[in-house]
Coordinates of C-alpha atoms and ligand atoms in Angstrom, one line a residue:
M19 CA 12.3 -1.6 20.1
V20 CA 9.9 -4.5 20.6
L21 CA 6.5 -3.6 19.2
P22 CA 4.1 -2.7 22.0
P23 CA 1.0 -5.0 22.2
T24 CA -1.4 -2.1 21.9
V25 CA -1.0 1.6 21.3
S26 CA -3.0 2.3 24.5
D27 CA 0.0 1.1 26.5
L28 CA 2.0 4.0 25.2
L29 CA 2.8 7.1 27.1
I30 CA 3.8 10.3 25.5
V31 CA 6.3 12.1 27.7
K32 CA 8.9 14.9 27.7
D33 CA 12.2 13.5 28.9
T34 CA 14.8 15.3 31.0
H35 CA 16.5 16.6 27.8
Q36 CA 13.3 18.2 26.7
K37 CA 12.7 15.6 24.0
L38 CA 9.3 14.2 23.1
Q39 CA 9.2 10.5 23.5
V40 CA 6.7 7.7 23.3
R41 CA 7.3 5.2 26.2
H42 CA 6.2 1.6 26.6
G43 CA 7.3 0.2 29.9
Y44 CA 11.1 0.8 30.1
D45 CA 11.3 0.9 26.3
Y46 CA 11.0 4.2 24.5
I47 CA 11.3 5.7 21.1
E48 CA 12.4 9.3 20.6
L49 CA 9.9 11.0 18.4
V50 CA 11.2 14.6 18.3
S51 CA 14.7 15.7 18.9
H52 CA 13.8 19.3 18.3
E53 CA 14.1 21.8 21.1
I54 CA 10.9 22.0 23.1
S55 CA 9.7 25.6 23.5
E56 CA 9.4 26.7 27.1
Q57 CA 6.5 28.9 26.2
S58 CA 4.3 25.8 26.1
A59 CA 0.8 26.7 27.2
L60 CA 0.1 23.0 27.4
N61 CA 0.5 20.6 30.3
D62 CA 3.6 18.6 31.0
T63 CA 2.8 15.6 28.9
T64 CA 2.0 17.6 25.8
P65 CA 4.9 20.0 25.4
A66 CA 4.9 22.4 22.5
V67 CA 7.9 22.3 20.2
A68 CA 9.5 25.2 18.4
R69 CA 7.4 25.2 15.2
A70 CA 10.3 26.4 13.1
S71 CA 12.0 23.0 13.5
I72 CA 9.2 20.8 12.1
P73 CA 9.5 19.7 8.5
D74 CA 8.0 22.0 5.9
Y75 CA 5.4 19.5 4.7
L76 CA 3.8 19.7 8.1
K77 CA 3.4 23.4 7.7
D78 CA 1.2 22.9 4.5
K79 CA -2.4 22.1 4.9
V80 CA -2.3 18.7 6.7
Y81 CA -5.0 16.0 6.6
V82 CA -4.9 12.8 8.6
V83 CA -6.9 10.1 6.9
D84 CA -7.8 7.2 9.2
S85 CA -9.0 4.3 7.2
V86 CA -10.7 2.7 10.2
K87 CA -11.4 -0.7 8.6
S88 CA -7.7 -1.2 7.5
G89 CA -5.7 -4.0 9.1
K90 CA -7.7 -5.4 12.0
G91 CA -9.8 -2.3 12.3
R92 CA -9.8 0.1 15.3
D93 CA -10.9 -0.2 18.9
S94 CA -10.2 1.8 22.0
K95 CA -6.8 0.1 22.3
T96 CA -5.6 0.4 18.7
D97 CA -6.7 3.9 18.0
L98 CA -3.4 5.2 16.8
Y99 CA -4.7 8.7 16.0
N100 CA -6.4 9.6 19.3
I101 CA -3.8 7.8 21.5
V102 CA -0.6 8.8 19.8
L103 CA -0.8 11.0 16.7
E104 CA -3.3 13.6 17.8
P105 CA -1.4 14.5 21.1
I106 CA 1.8 14.7 19.2
L107 CA 0.5 16.9 16.4
T108 CA -1.1 19.1 19.0
A109 CA 2.2 19.3 21.0
L110 CA 3.9 20.4 17.8
A111 CA 1.1 22.9 17.0
V112 CA 0.6 21.1 13.6
D113 CA -2.8 22.4 12.4
H114 CA -4.5 19.4 10.8
Q115 CA -7.9 18.0 9.8
Y116 CA -8.8 14.5 10.8
V117 CA -10.8 12.5 8.4
A118 CA -12.0 9.1 9.6
T119 CA -13.6 6.9 7.0
T120 CA -17.3 5.9 7.4
S121 CA -17.8 3.9 4.3
A122 CA -15.9 2.2 1.4
D123 CA -16.3 5.4 -0.6
S124 CA -15.1 7.9 2.0
I125 CA -11.5 8.1 0.7
R126 CA -12.5 8.7 -2.9
Q127 CA -15.1 11.3 -1.7
F128 CA -12.4 13.1 0.3
A129 CA -9.9 13.1 -2.6
S130 CA -12.5 14.5 -5.0
T131 CA -13.2 17.5 -2.9
L132 CA -9.7 18.7 -2.2
P133 CA -9.5 22.4 -2.9
E134 CA -7.9 23.7 -6.0
G135 CA -4.3 24.9 -6.0
Q136 CA -3.5 23.4 -2.6
N137 CA -0.2 22.2 -1.2
A138 CA -1.4 19.5 1.0
T139 CA 0.1 16.7 3.1
V140 CA -2.0 13.7 3.6
V141 CA -1.0 11.3 6.3
F142 CA -2.7 7.9 5.9
I143 CA -3.3 5.6 8.8
S144 CA -4.0 2.7 6.5
G145 CA -2.7 0.1 4.1
D146 CA -2.1 0.4 0.4
T147 CA -5.6 0.2 -0.9
S148 CA -6.7 3.4 0.9
I149 CA -3.8 5.3 -0.7
S150 CA -4.7 4.0 -4.1
E151 CA -8.3 4.9 -3.7
F152 CA -7.2 8.4 -2.8
V153 CA -5.0 8.8 -5.9
N154 CA -7.7 7.5 -8.2
G155 CA -10.2 9.8 -6.5
L156 CA -8.3 13.0 -7.2
S157 CA -10.5 15.3 -9.3
G158 CA -9.6 16.3 -12.8
V159 CA -10.9 19.8 -12.3
S160 CA -8.5 20.8 -9.5
S161 CA -4.7 20.7 -9.3
G162 CA -2.0 21.1 -6.7
N163 CA 0.9 19.3 -5.0
I164 CA 0.2 16.5 -2.6
T165 CA 2.7 14.9 -0.2
I166 CA 1.7 11.5 1.0
F167 CA 2.8 9.8 4.2
P168 CA 1.8 6.2 4.9
I169 CA 1.6 5.0 8.5
P170 CA 1.6 1.2 8.1
S171 CA -1.8 0.3 9.7
G172 CA -3.1 -2.0 7.0
T173 CA -2.5 -5.7 6.5
G174 CA 0.4 -5.7 4.0
N175 CA 1.6 -2.0 3.9
S176 CA 3.8 -2.5 0.8
L177 CA 4.3 1.2 0.1
A178 CA 5.3 2.0 3.8
L179 CA 7.6 -1.1 3.8
S180 CA 9.3 0.1 0.6
L181 CA 10.0 3.4 2.3
G182 CA 11.5 1.5 5.3
F183 CA 8.7 2.2 7.7
V184 CA 8.5 -1.1 9.6
D185 CA 6.0 -0.1 12.2
E186 CA 3.6 2.6 13.1
L187 CA 5.8 4.3 15.7
R188 CA 8.9 4.4 13.5
A189 CA 6.7 5.9 10.7
I190 CA 5.5 8.6 13.1
Q191 CA 9.1 9.3 14.1
R192 CA 10.0 9.7 10.4
L193 CA 7.0 11.9 9.8
L194 CA 8.3 14.3 12.4
Q195 CA 12.0 14.1 11.6
A196 CA 12.4 13.4 7.9
V197 CA 15.4 15.4 6.6
E198 CA 15.2 14.6 2.9
K199 CA 12.7 16.5 0.7
P200 CA 9.7 14.4 -0.3
A201 CA 10.4 12.4 -3.5
P202 CA 8.0 12.0 -6.5
L203 CA 5.6 9.2 -5.9
N204 CA 5.8 7.1 -9.1
L205 CA 2.4 6.1 -10.5
Y206 CA 1.5 3.4 -13.1
D207 CA -1.7 3.0 -14.9
V208 CA -3.6 -0.2 -15.8
Q209 CA -6.3 -0.1 -18.5
F210 CA -9.0 -2.8 -18.1
P211 CA -11.5 -3.7 -20.7
E212 CA -14.9 -1.9 -20.9
G213 CA -17.4 -3.5 -18.5
S214 CA -14.8 -4.2 -15.7
Y215 CA -15.9 -3.4 -12.2
F216 CA -14.7 -3.4 -8.6
L217 CA -15.4 -6.5 -6.5
I218 CA -16.0 -5.5 -2.9
Q219 CA -15.9 -8.5 -0.6
D220 CA -17.1 -10.5 -3.6
A221 CA -20.0 -8.2 -4.3
I222 CA -20.3 -6.1 -7.5
G223 CA -19.0 -2.6 -6.9
P224 CA -18.6 0.5 -9.1
Q225 CA -17.9 0.2 -12.8
I226 CA -14.4 1.1 -13.9
T227 CA -14.6 3.8 -16.6
Q228 CA -11.0 5.0 -17.0
P229 CA -7.5 3.6 -16.5
L230 CA -6.7 3.0 -12.8
K231 CA -3.6 4.4 -11.1
F232 CA -1.6 2.1 -8.9
T233 CA 1.6 2.6 -6.8
V234 CA 2.7 -0.8 -5.8
V235 CA 1.1 -3.8 -7.5
V236 CA -1.2 -5.2 -10.2
S237 CA -1.6 -8.9 -10.1
W238 CA -3.5 -11.8 -11.6
G239 CA -3.5 -15.5 -10.8
F240 CA -2.6 -16.9 -7.4
H241 CA -1.7 -13.6 -5.8
A242 CA -4.9 -11.8 -6.9
A243 CA -6.9 -14.9 -5.8
L244 CA -5.6 -14.9 -2.3
V245 CA -6.0 -11.1 -1.8
A246 CA -9.6 -11.3 -3.1
D247 CA -10.5 -14.4 -1.1
S248 CA -8.9 -13.1 2.1
D249 CA -11.1 -9.9 2.2
T250 CA -13.9 -11.1 4.3
P251 CA -14.8 -9.7 7.8
E252 CA -14.0 -13.2 9.3
L253 CA -10.5 -13.6 7.7
R254 CA -9.6 -9.9 8.3
K255 CA -9.6 -10.7 12.1
N256 CA -6.5 -12.7 11.5
G257 CA -4.4 -9.8 10.4
I258 CA -1.6 -10.7 8.0
E259 CA -2.3 -14.4 8.5
R260 CA -5.4 -13.9 6.4
F261 CA -3.2 -14.1 3.2
K262 CA -1.8 -17.4 4.3
L263 CA -5.3 -18.8 5.1
A264 CA -6.6 -17.8 1.7
A265 CA -3.4 -19.1 0.0
F266 CA -3.9 -22.6 1.4
A267 CA -7.5 -22.6 0.4
N268 CA -6.5 -21.6 -3.2
L269 CA -3.9 -24.3 -3.3
Q270 CA -6.7 -26.8 -3.1
R271 CA -7.5 -26.1 -6.7
E272 CA -5.3 -25.9 -9.8
Q273 CA -3.8 -22.5 -10.3
K274 CA -4.0 -22.2 -14.1
Y275 CA -4.5 -18.8 -15.7
E276 CA -4.2 -19.0 -19.4
G277 CA -2.8 -16.2 -21.6
L278 CA 0.4 -14.5 -22.7
V279 CA 2.1 -11.2 -21.9
S280 CA 4.2 -9.1 -24.2
V281 CA 6.6 -6.4 -23.1
N282 CA 7.5 -4.3 -26.1
G283 CA 7.0 -7.3 -28.3
H284 CA 8.9 -9.8 -26.1
R285 CA 6.4 -12.5 -25.3
I286 CA 6.1 -14.7 -22.2
E287 CA 3.6 -17.5 -22.7
G288 CA 1.3 -18.9 -20.0
P289 CA -0.5 -20.7 -18.5
F290 CA 0.6 -18.8 -15.4
A291 CA 0.2 -19.8 -11.8
Y292 CA 1.7 -16.5 -10.6
W293 CA 1.6 -13.1 -12.3
V294 CA 2.6 -10.0 -10.4
L295 CA 3.7 -6.6 -11.7
T296 CA 5.2 -4.6 -8.9
S297 CA 7.5 -1.6 -8.0
S298 CA 7.7 -2.7 -4.4
K299 CA 10.4 -4.6 -2.6
K300 CA 8.1 -6.3 -0.1
F301 CA 4.4 -7.2 0.3
E302 CA 4.9 -8.1 3.9
P303 CA 7.8 -7.5 6.3
T304 CA 9.4 -10.8 5.3
F305 CA 7.9 -11.4 1.9
E306 CA 10.6 -10.0 -0.4
I307 CA 9.0 -10.2 -3.8
L308 CA 11.4 -7.8 -5.5
P309 CA 14.9 -7.7 -3.9
E310 CA 16.1 -5.2 -6.4
G311 CA 13.0 -3.0 -5.9
N312 CA 13.5 0.7 -5.4
I313 CA 10.2 2.6 -5.1
F314 CA 11.9 5.8 -6.2
D315 CA 12.7 4.3 -9.6
D316 CA 9.9 4.4 -12.1
N317 CA 10.4 0.8 -13.1
L318 CA 8.1 -2.2 -12.7
Y319 CA 9.0 -5.8 -12.6
L320 CA 6.9 -8.7 -13.9
I321 CA 7.4 -11.7 -11.6
S322 CA 5.7 -14.8 -13.0
F323 CA 5.8 -18.6 -13.1
K324 CA 3.9 -21.2 -15.0
T325 CA 1.4 -23.7 -13.9
E326 CA 2.8 -27.2 -13.1
E327 CA 1.3 -30.6 -12.5
S328 CA 2.8 -31.1 -9.0
S329 CA 1.0 -29.7 -6.0
S330 CA 3.9 -28.3 -4.1
Y331 CA 5.7 -26.1 -6.6
I332 CA 3.8 -22.9 -5.6
M333 CA 4.6 -23.2 -1.9
D334 CA 8.2 -24.1 -2.7
I335 CA 8.6 -20.8 -4.6
M336 CA 6.6 -18.8 -2.0
K337 CA 9.0 -20.2 0.7
Q338 CA 11.9 -18.8 -1.4
V339 CA 10.2 -15.4 -1.5
Y340 CA 10.1 -15.5 2.3
D341 CA 13.7 -16.6 2.3
K342 CA 15.1 -13.1 1.4
G343 CA 13.7 -13.2 -2.1
S344 CA 15.8 -16.2 -3.2
H345 CA 13.1 -17.1 -5.8
V346 CA 14.8 -14.7 -8.2
H347 CA 17.5 -17.3 -8.7
N348 CA 14.9 -20.0 -9.4
P349 CA 14.9 -20.8 -13.2
K350 CA 11.2 -21.4 -13.0
V351 CA 10.6 -17.8 -12.1
S352 CA 10.5 -15.2 -14.9
Y353 CA 11.8 -11.8 -13.6
Q354 CA 11.4 -9.1 -16.2
K355 CA 12.2 -5.4 -15.8
I356 CA 9.7 -2.9 -17.3
S357 CA 11.1 0.6 -17.8
N358 CA 9.4 3.9 -18.2
G359 CA 8.1 4.0 -21.8
D360 CA 7.6 0.3 -22.0
R361 CA 4.1 -1.1 -22.5
V362 CA 2.9 -4.3 -21.0
L363 CA 0.1 -6.1 -22.8
L364 CA -1.6 -9.1 -21.2
H365 CA -3.9 -11.2 -23.3
T366 CA -6.0 -13.6 -21.2
L367 CA -7.6 -16.8 -22.7
N368 CA -10.3 -19.0 -21.3
S369 CA -11.0 -16.4 -18.6
K370 CA -14.8 -16.4 -18.5
N371 CA -14.9 -18.1 -15.1
K372 CA -14.9 -15.5 -12.3
Q373 CA -11.8 -16.9 -10.6
Q374 CA -9.8 -16.5 -13.9
R375 CA -10.7 -12.8 -14.4
R376 CA -10.0 -11.2 -11.0
F377 CA -7.1 -8.7 -10.7
C378 CA -5.6 -7.1 -7.6
V379 CA -4.8 -3.4 -8.0
D380 CA -3.0 -2.2 -4.8
G381 CA -5.3 -4.5 -2.8
S382 CA -8.5 -3.5 -4.6
I383 CA -10.1 -6.4 -6.5
V384 CA -11.2 -5.8 -10.1
A385 CA -13.3 -8.2 -12.1
L386 CA -13.3 -8.2 -15.9
P387 CA -16.5 -8.7 -17.9
E388 CA -17.7 -12.3 -18.4
T389 CA -16.0 -13.1 -21.7
D390 CA -13.4 -15.7 -22.8
E391 CA -10.6 -13.3 -23.6
H392 CA -9.4 -10.0 -22.3
E393 CA -6.7 -7.4 -22.9
I394 CA -5.0 -5.4 -20.2
A395 CA -2.4 -2.7 -20.8
I396 CA 0.0 -1.3 -18.2
R397 CA 2.5 1.6 -18.3
A398 CA 4.4 4.0 -16.1
T399 CA 3.0 7.5 -15.9
G400 CA 5.3 9.5 -13.6
N401 CA 4.0 11.3 -10.5
K402 CA 1.2 13.3 -12.0
H403 CA -2.5 12.4 -12.0
N404 CA -5.1 14.8 -13.5
G405 CA -3.7 18.2 -12.4
W406 CA -2.1 16.9 -9.2
S407 CA 1.6 16.2 -8.6
L408 CA 2.2 13.5 -6.0
Y409 CA 5.2 13.2 -3.6
V410 CA 6.0 10.9 -0.7
V411 CA 7.9 11.5 2.5
H412 CA 10.8 9.1 3.1
Ligands
ATP19 N1 -15.8 2.6 7.4 C1 -15.5 1.8 6.4 N2 -16.5 1.1 5.8 C2 -16.2 0.3 4.7 N3 -15.0 0.2 4.2 C3 -14.0 0.9 4.7 C4 -14.2 1.8 5.8 N4 -13.0 2.4 6.1 C5 -12.1 1.9 5.2 N5 -12.7 1.1 4.3 C6 -12.0 0.4 3.2 O1 -11.2 -0.6 3.7 C7 -10.1 -0.8 2.9 C8 -8.8 -0.7 3.7 O2 -7.8 -1.0 2.9 P1 -6.3 -0.8 3.3 O3 -5.4 -1.1 2.2 O4 -6.1 0.6 3.8 O5 -6.0 -1.8 4.5 P2 -5.7 -3.3 4.3 O6 -6.5 -3.9 3.2 O7 -5.8 -3.9 5.7 O8 -4.1 -3.3 3.9 P3 -3.2 -3.7 2.6 O9 -4.0 -3.4 1.4 O10 -2.0 -2.9 2.7 O11 -3.0 -5.1 2.8 C9 -10.2 0.3 1.8 O12 -10.8 -0.2 0.7 C10 -11.1 1.4 2.5 O13 -11.8 2.2 1.6

């Protein structure tokens, strides 16, 4: 199906075989192949479906978190929840609570107030950062099982892409029809030095007082710089192009990040231009950073390359990443597997300048304190955080 220009062009209909579909012109996507109950009290365009046939995780307590600033933001034409998801969930009699963000802290607040002992499903209309904020916001005094479902509505959507959700409608289709049981959502933790803090659109944000959980990426160097620099209201209007615009701006200065990393004692020396630790196959639909990546394995990979004199080497390697991940065969690129139980230790040098001490954690930007050297430790921690066990629909 060709992606519709806006969700407001979509029409939710019941077809002649009693199946729920979303239509766009002559194109359509079947959303529910379950039998539609004839006892529907609703009108023709919102048929009720036999509740017995919806996946179990939609019978738990369901929340829909709409991170309204993710991607290009929301307007009356791109309001996926009100135009598509809400009518469908109503048609399926899926009782749910809608949570639209009102501030940069909304998701953490929501996570911290989830009731004790709950089996909950949280559907995110967002990108990766919102999901990461949720996981980190889960309170240590409560516990329960949480199943996450990412609808790719952010800029990069790495987690959703790793699960094979290439667009919003296909994700909704999977939400309603997944046959496999939700899988554990592997988490990793990164410990930054005392005095580190979030940078929110280049302004000082909250202090970081404990290790941060991440699901898809921790990066330093060129990748972290372009994610940080692209997070302005102006650049966000460009959607995924914002990363390329910030990348070109960063290429105007030398990409030199001094330090060394050791993985269980095996050392890789810098200075690095690129330094990315990820579990995820793709950062964008065609940016295949980790061809071997399998989000269901609790492995990370360190993908790095060193600073060079020439001006074109970074873009040459980035083009290979866009070319089905062929950078992994480039001898300049170090590609190191990190298994569960391994410990990654990064020691930075000459990193007092702000540009040298910014990290990307699932899209959030972290700045380290203003000192010359820093130590950062990373490890796999399984699918548990505080008392909560996390799963993901696939
Ligand atoms: N109303 C709001 N006011 C301020 N910030 C918000 C608001 N709603 C959401 N946010 C923040 O916007 C960010 C959205 O990040 P998210 O990752 O979901 O989308 P993205 O950055 O477009 O995508 P990706 O990280 O996948 O590239 C989150 O940090 C979230 O807390």
